[in-house]
């Protein structure tokens, strides 16, 4: 809320405090008593009970505003979580730059930190960055230097071996069996080979 000197908006409690009667005190001529009298111009004292009423009103308003703020923050957090659940990274759409980055972050053993958990990927206040400073630094570097995956490289492997039954030794058969088992496992793990 902005303050406006003409309408007095934003000065309500200040005006209430200044409207309280002000008192001055004088020592009686005999010196045996103190006299209290109202004096708006010269008095520097106000009744603490009347002032407390104004402060209590202000505190009630502050508490109400805090309660409303907290409720709105909960609604905002719930809406942000719903947006996260419905965002493209949670659907079957093609993987984008952010998804590749997050997969890389989760799959990499980082110096000092080791493997990170999903909490490290929590978004920051602006919803475009990350709350975790380390991950935010990685994200900025990723965007700046483009850590795209290298293009696939063609790999040529030797053919499967067959056992030479004419001059076969146990060693040859074991070598051939081992090579063929390796070849089969490699192709199982990499079907494109």
GROMACS .gro file of N, CA and C in nm, residues 73 76-87 89-90 98 102 121-131 136 139:
model
   90
   73UNK      N    1   0.044  -1.777  -0.052
   73UNK     CA    2   0.168  -1.848  -0.082
   73UNK      C    3   0.142  -1.997  -0.099
   76UNK      N    4  -0.016  -2.043  -0.435
   76UNK     CA    5   0.085  -2.026  -0.540
   76UNK      C    6   0.174  -2.149  -0.550
   77UNK      N    7   0.215  -2.203  -0.436
   77UNK     CA    8   0.298  -2.323  -0.436
   77UNK      C    9   0.223  -2.440  -0.499
   78UNK      N   10   0.096  -2.456  -0.462
   78UNK     CA   11   0.015  -2.564  -0.520
   78UNK      C   12   0.001  -2.546  -0.671
   79UNK      N   13  -0.020  -2.422  -0.716
   79UNK     CA   14  -0.032  -2.396  -0.860
   79UNK      C   15   0.101  -2.425  -0.930
   80UNK      N   16   0.213  -2.387  -0.870
   80UNK     CA   17   0.345  -2.417  -0.929
   80UNK      C   18   0.368  -2.566  -0.939
   81UNK      N   19   0.329  -2.640  -0.836
   81UNK     CA   20   0.345  -2.786  -0.840
   81UNK      C   21   0.258  -2.847  -0.949
   82UNK      N   22   0.138  -2.794  -0.966
   82UNK     CA   23   0.050  -2.845  -1.071
   82UNK      C   24   0.109  -2.814  -1.209
   83UNK      N   25   0.163  -2.696  -1.225
   83UNK     CA   26   0.229  -2.660  -1.352
   83UNK      C   27   0.345  -2.754  -1.379
   84UNK      N   28   0.424  -2.783  -1.274
   84UNK     CA   29   0.536  -2.877  -1.291
   84UNK      C   30   0.487  -3.015  -1.334
   85UNK      N   31   0.376  -3.061  -1.273
   85UNK     CA   32   0.323  -3.192  -1.309
   85UNK      C   33   0.271  -3.195  -1.452
   86UNK      N   34   0.218  -3.082  -1.499
   86UNK     CA   35   0.158  -3.078  -1.631
   86UNK      C   36   0.254  -3.028  -1.739
   87UNK      N   37   0.375  -2.988  -1.698
   87UNK     CA   38   0.471  -2.934  -1.795
   87UNK      C   39   0.517  -3.044  -1.889
   89UNK      N   40   0.787  -3.183  -1.956
   89UNK     CA   41   0.885  -3.282  -1.913
   89UNK      C   42   0.820  -3.402  -1.847
   90UNK      N   43   0.690  -3.392  -1.814
   90UNK     CA   44   0.619  -3.503  -1.752
   90UNK      C   45   0.526  -3.573  -1.850
   98UNK      N   46   1.629  -2.890  -2.154
   98UNK     CA   47   1.623  -2.897  -2.008
   98UNK      C   48   1.615  -3.043  -1.961
  102UNK      N   49   1.878  -3.230  -1.716
  102UNK     CA   50   1.840  -3.290  -1.588
  102UNK      C   51   1.877  -3.438  -1.582
  121UNK      N   52   1.705  -3.052  -0.826
  121UNK     CA   53   1.645  -2.998  -0.948
  121UNK      C   54   1.525  -2.908  -0.920
  122UNK      N   55   1.501  -2.873  -0.793
  122UNK     CA   56   1.390  -2.783  -0.760
  122UNK      C   57   1.413  -2.650  -0.829
  123UNK      N   58   1.307  -2.594  -0.884
  123UNK     CA   59   1.317  -2.467  -0.957
  123UNK      C   60   1.333  -2.351  -0.859
  124UNK      N   61   1.395  -2.245  -0.908
  124UNK     CA   62   1.413  -2.123  -0.830
  124UNK      C   63   1.288  -2.037  -0.834
  125UNK      N   64   1.297  -1.920  -0.771
  125UNK     CA   65   1.182  -1.830  -0.762
  125UNK      C   66   1.134  -1.783  -0.899
  126UNK      N   67   1.227  -1.768  -0.995
  126UNK     CA   68   1.187  -1.718  -1.127
  126UNK      C   69   1.134  -1.829  -1.219
  127UNK      N   70   1.134  -1.955  -1.173
  127UNK     CA   71   1.081  -2.071  -1.244
  127UNK      C   72   1.163  -2.108  -1.368
  128UNK      N   73   1.267  -2.029  -1.404
  128UNK     CA   74   1.348  -2.065  -1.520
  128UNK      C   75   1.481  -2.125  -1.477
  129UNK      N   76   1.524  -2.097  -1.356
  129UNK     CA   77   1.651  -2.149  -1.306
  129UNK      C   78   1.627  -2.251  -1.196
  130UNK      N   79   1.734  -2.282  -1.123
  130UNK     CA   80   1.729  -2.382  -1.017
  130UNK      C   81   1.762  -2.316  -0.884
  131UNK      N   82   1.696  -2.364  -0.777
  131UNK     CA   83   1.718  -2.310  -0.643
  131UNK      C   84   1.858  -2.346  -0.592
  136UNK      N   85   2.231  -2.458  -1.060
  136UNK     CA   86   2.208  -2.337  -1.139
  136UNK      C   87   2.334  -2.302  -1.218
  139UNK      N   88   2.356  -2.533  -1.507
  139UNK     CA   89   2.254  -2.499  -1.608
  139UNK      C   90   2.301  -2.380  -1.691
   0.00000   0.00000   0.00000
